[in-house]
Amino acid sequence: VQLQASGGGLVQAGDSLRLSCAASGRPLSSHALGWFRQAPGKQREFVAAIMWGAGWTSTGDSVKGRFTISRDTAKSTVYLEMNSLKPEDTAIYYCALDRRGVSGLKTGPDYWGQGTLVTVSS
């Protein structure tokens, strides 16, 4: 499985941005795809995840209410819609896939994408 993330860039505080992550193959209904982020000098942080089949989602506390994860099964693509961006959202965002579902993804995904940089200026 290869994951190709895109959509990062430089935005101002309060702006919105949408990240995309395309999977090379077709994820199975039991798989979960999601996003993590890593800011300079900080540990990698869980952002959001979605069960590929059922569409059930889980969102990290730091972005809840501002970020939304969704998927397009026909395109094998997962999205992260980010609204009301803050300077503290600045990080490299990584997409990930786990064959065990959301719980497995949170503990350590099977596959990682290459990351896309999001920079939010104040």
PDB file of C-alpha atoms in Angstrom:
ATOM      1  CA  VAL A   1       0.000   0.000   0.000  1.00  0.00           C
ATOM      2  CA  GLN A   2       1.256   3.438  -0.899  1.00  0.00           C
ATOM      3  CA  LEU A   3      -0.260   6.609   0.471  1.00  0.00           C
ATOM      4  CA  GLN A   4       0.184   9.930  -1.309  1.00  0.00           C
ATOM      5  CA  ALA A   5      -0.653  13.014   0.736  1.00  0.00           C
ATOM      6  CA  SER A   6      -1.180  16.446  -0.759  1.00  0.00           C
ATOM      7  CA  GLY A   7      -2.786  19.809  -0.082  1.00  0.00           C
ATOM      8  CA  GLY A   8      -0.443  21.372   2.448  1.00  0.00           C
ATOM      9  CA  GLY A   9       0.661  24.970   2.227  1.00  0.00           C
ATOM     10  CA  LEU A  10       1.007  28.332   3.912  1.00  0.00           C
ATOM     11  CA  VAL A  11      -2.166  29.928   5.231  1.00  0.00           C
ATOM     12  CA  GLN A  12      -3.146  32.591   7.735  1.00  0.00           C
ATOM     13  CA  ALA A  13      -4.770  32.000  11.089  1.00  0.00           C
ATOM     14  CA  GLY A  14      -8.503  31.514  10.660  1.00  0.00           C
ATOM     15  CA  ASP A  15      -8.189  30.140   7.140  1.00  0.00           C
ATOM     16  CA  SER A  16      -9.250  26.705   5.926  1.00  0.00           C
ATOM     17  CA  LEU A  17      -7.322  24.012   4.096  1.00  0.00           C
ATOM     18  CA  ARG A  18      -8.128  20.550   2.801  1.00  0.00           C
ATOM     19  CA  LEU A  19      -5.618  17.740   2.749  1.00  0.00           C
ATOM     20  CA  SER A  20      -5.992  14.673   0.542  1.00  0.00           C
ATOM     21  CA  CYS A  21      -4.463  11.237   0.790  1.00  0.00           C
ATOM     22  CA  ALA A  22      -4.803   8.778  -2.063  1.00  0.00           C
ATOM     23  CA  ALA A  23      -4.235   5.071  -1.430  1.00  0.00           C
ATOM     24  CA  SER A  24      -2.625   3.071  -4.208  1.00  0.00           C
ATOM     25  CA  GLY A  25      -4.946   0.128  -3.745  1.00  0.00           C
ATOM     26  CA  ARG A  26      -8.528  -0.171  -2.640  1.00  0.00           C
ATOM     27  CA  PRO A  27      -8.761  -0.235   1.159  1.00  0.00           C
ATOM     28  CA  LEU A  28     -10.947  -2.928   2.655  1.00  0.00           C
ATOM     29  CA  SER A  29     -13.991  -2.158   4.753  1.00  0.00           C
ATOM     30  CA  SER A  30     -12.122  -3.299   7.874  1.00  0.00           C
ATOM     31  CA  HIS A  31      -9.274  -0.872   7.302  1.00  0.00           C
ATOM     32  CA  ALA A  32      -8.912   2.543   8.859  1.00  0.00           C
ATOM     33  CA  LEU A  33      -7.267   5.557   7.317  1.00  0.00           C
ATOM     34  CA  GLY A  34      -6.292   8.632   9.235  1.00  0.00           C
ATOM     35  CA  TRP A  35      -4.057  11.578   9.856  1.00  0.00           C
ATOM     36  CA  PHE A  36      -1.289  12.326  12.309  1.00  0.00           C
ATOM     37  CA  ARG A  37       0.813  15.440  12.633  1.00  0.00           C
ATOM     38  CA  GLN A  38       4.212  16.325  13.982  1.00  0.00           C
ATOM     39  CA  ALA A  39       5.211  19.843  14.918  1.00  0.00           C
ATOM     40  CA  PRO A  40       8.879  20.838  15.254  1.00  0.00           C
ATOM     41  CA  GLY A  41      10.321  19.477  18.474  1.00  0.00           C
ATOM     42  CA  LYS A  42       7.160  17.607  19.383  1.00  0.00           C
ATOM     43  CA  GLN A  43       5.980  14.025  19.242  1.00  0.00           C
ATOM     44  CA  ARG A  44       3.721  12.797  16.500  1.00  0.00           C
ATOM     45  CA  GLU A  45       0.079  13.392  17.406  1.00  0.00           C
ATOM     46  CA  PHE A  46      -3.100  11.621  16.332  1.00  0.00           C
ATOM     47  CA  VAL A  47      -5.457  13.941  14.443  1.00  0.00           C
ATOM     48  CA  ALA A  48      -8.335  11.935  12.993  1.00  0.00           C
ATOM     49  CA  ALA A  49      -9.291   8.552  11.585  1.00  0.00           C
ATOM     50  CA  ILE A  50     -12.108   6.957   9.634  1.00  0.00           C
ATOM     51  CA  MET A  51     -13.243   3.377   9.200  1.00  0.00           C
ATOM     52  CA  TRP A  52     -13.186   2.733   5.489  1.00  0.00           C
ATOM     53  CA  GLY A  53     -16.322   0.629   5.325  1.00  0.00           C
ATOM     54  CA  ALA A  54     -18.684   2.097   7.895  1.00  0.00           C
ATOM     55  CA  GLY A  55     -17.387   5.652   7.797  1.00  0.00           C
ATOM     56  CA  TRP A  56     -17.198   5.899  11.574  1.00  0.00           C
ATOM     57  CA  THR A  57     -14.767   8.618  12.616  1.00  0.00           C
ATOM     58  CA  SER A  58     -12.570   9.507  15.552  1.00  0.00           C
ATOM     59  CA  THR A  59     -11.040  12.953  16.085  1.00  0.00           C
ATOM     60  CA  GLY A  60      -8.304  14.134  18.406  1.00  0.00           C
ATOM     61  CA  ASP A  61      -9.223  16.503  21.203  1.00  0.00           C
ATOM     62  CA  SER A  62      -6.957  19.293  19.996  1.00  0.00           C
ATOM     63  CA  VAL A  63      -8.776  19.595  16.655  1.00  0.00           C
ATOM     64  CA  LYS A  64     -12.276  18.488  17.560  1.00  0.00           C
ATOM     65  CA  GLY A  65     -14.883  20.851  16.188  1.00  0.00           C
ATOM     66  CA  ARG A  66     -12.454  22.350  13.650  1.00  0.00           C
ATOM     67  CA  PHE A  67     -11.172  19.398  11.616  1.00  0.00           C
ATOM     68  CA  THR A  68     -13.315  16.852   9.765  1.00  0.00           C
ATOM     69  CA  ILE A  69     -12.177  13.619   8.166  1.00  0.00           C
ATOM     70  CA  SER A  70     -14.036  12.067   5.261  1.00  0.00           C
ATOM     71  CA  ARG A  71     -13.454   9.571   2.472  1.00  0.00           C
ATOM     72  CA  ASP A  72     -14.319   8.966  -1.144  1.00  0.00           C
ATOM     73  CA  THR A  73     -14.408   5.216  -1.612  1.00  0.00           C
ATOM     74  CA  ALA A  74     -14.577   5.461  -5.397  1.00  0.00           C
ATOM     75  CA  LYS A  75     -11.302   7.391  -5.428  1.00  0.00           C
ATOM     76  CA  SER A  76      -9.673   5.499  -2.536  1.00  0.00           C
ATOM     77  CA  THR A  77      -8.976   8.898  -1.030  1.00  0.00           C
ATOM     78  CA  VAL A  78      -9.302  10.269   2.473  1.00  0.00           C
ATOM     79  CA  TYR A  79      -9.621  13.972   3.195  1.00  0.00           C
ATOM     80  CA  LEU A  80      -8.940  16.211   6.149  1.00  0.00           C
ATOM     81  CA  GLU A  81     -10.928  19.423   6.120  1.00  0.00           C
ATOM     82  CA  MET A  82      -9.261  21.918   8.448  1.00  0.00           C
ATOM     83  CA  ASN A  83     -11.129  25.035   9.498  1.00  0.00           C
ATOM     84  CA  SER A  84     -10.305  27.910  11.842  1.00  0.00           C
ATOM     85  CA  LEU A  85      -6.636  27.109  11.578  1.00  0.00           C
ATOM     86  CA  LYS A  86      -4.332  28.288  14.345  1.00  0.00           C
ATOM     87  CA  PRO A  87      -0.559  28.796  14.393  1.00  0.00           C
ATOM     88  CA  GLU A  88      -0.302  25.778  16.697  1.00  0.00           C
ATOM     89  CA  ASP A  89      -1.699  23.628  13.877  1.00  0.00           C
ATOM     90  CA  THR A  90       1.583  24.146  12.039  1.00  0.00           C
ATOM     91  CA  ALA A  91       3.073  20.700  11.449  1.00  0.00           C
ATOM     92  CA  ILE A  92       3.845  18.029   8.933  1.00  0.00           C
ATOM     93  CA  TYR A  93       0.676  16.059   8.399  1.00  0.00           C
ATOM     94  CA  TYR A  94       0.965  12.357   7.659  1.00  0.00           C
ATOM     95  CA  CYS A  95      -1.723  10.046   6.422  1.00  0.00           C
ATOM     96  CA  ALA A  96      -1.729   6.456   7.565  1.00  0.00           C
ATOM     97  CA  LEU A  97      -3.539   3.160   7.092  1.00  0.00           C
ATOM     98  CA  ASP A  98      -4.066   0.275   9.458  1.00  0.00           C
ATOM     99  CA  ARG A  99      -5.589  -3.081   8.670  1.00  0.00           C
ATOM    100  CA  ARG A 100      -6.922  -3.501  12.220  1.00  0.00           C
ATOM    101  CA  GLY A 101      -9.152  -0.444  12.242  1.00  0.00           C
ATOM    102  CA  VAL A 102      -9.137   2.808  14.170  1.00  0.00           C
ATOM    103  CA  SER A 103      -7.807   1.353  17.421  1.00  0.00           C
ATOM    104  CA  GLY A 104      -4.904  -0.229  15.601  1.00  0.00           C
ATOM    105  CA  LEU A 105      -4.176   2.930  13.686  1.00  0.00           C
ATOM    106  CA  LYS A 106      -3.965   4.963  16.882  1.00  0.00           C
ATOM    107  CA  THR A 107      -1.420   2.585  18.393  1.00  0.00           C
ATOM    108  CA  GLY A 108       0.783   2.341  15.349  1.00  0.00           C
ATOM    109  CA  PRO A 109      -0.312   2.242  11.717  1.00  0.00           C
ATOM    110  CA  ASP A 110       0.799  -0.401   9.261  1.00  0.00           C
ATOM    111  CA  TYR A 111       1.510   2.141   6.526  1.00  0.00           C
ATOM    112  CA  TRP A 112       2.548   5.794   6.422  1.00  0.00           C
ATOM    113  CA  GLY A 113       2.389   8.393   3.699  1.00  0.00           C
ATOM    114  CA  GLN A 114       5.190  10.840   3.060  1.00  0.00           C
ATOM    115  CA  GLY A 115       3.713  13.865   4.829  1.00  0.00           C
ATOM    116  CA  THR A 116       2.615  17.300   3.716  1.00  0.00           C
ATOM    117  CA  LEU A 117       3.596  20.545   5.454  1.00  0.00           C
ATOM    118  CA  VAL A 118       0.967  22.899   6.804  1.00  0.00           C
ATOM    119  CA  THR A 119       2.143  26.288   8.018  1.00  0.00           C
ATOM    120  CA  VAL A 120      -0.266  28.679   9.713  1.00  0.00           C
ATOM    121  CA  SER A 121       0.906  32.233  10.176  1.00  0.00           C
ATOM    122  CA  SER A 122      -0.487  34.534  12.853  1.00  0.00           C
TER     123      SER A 122
END
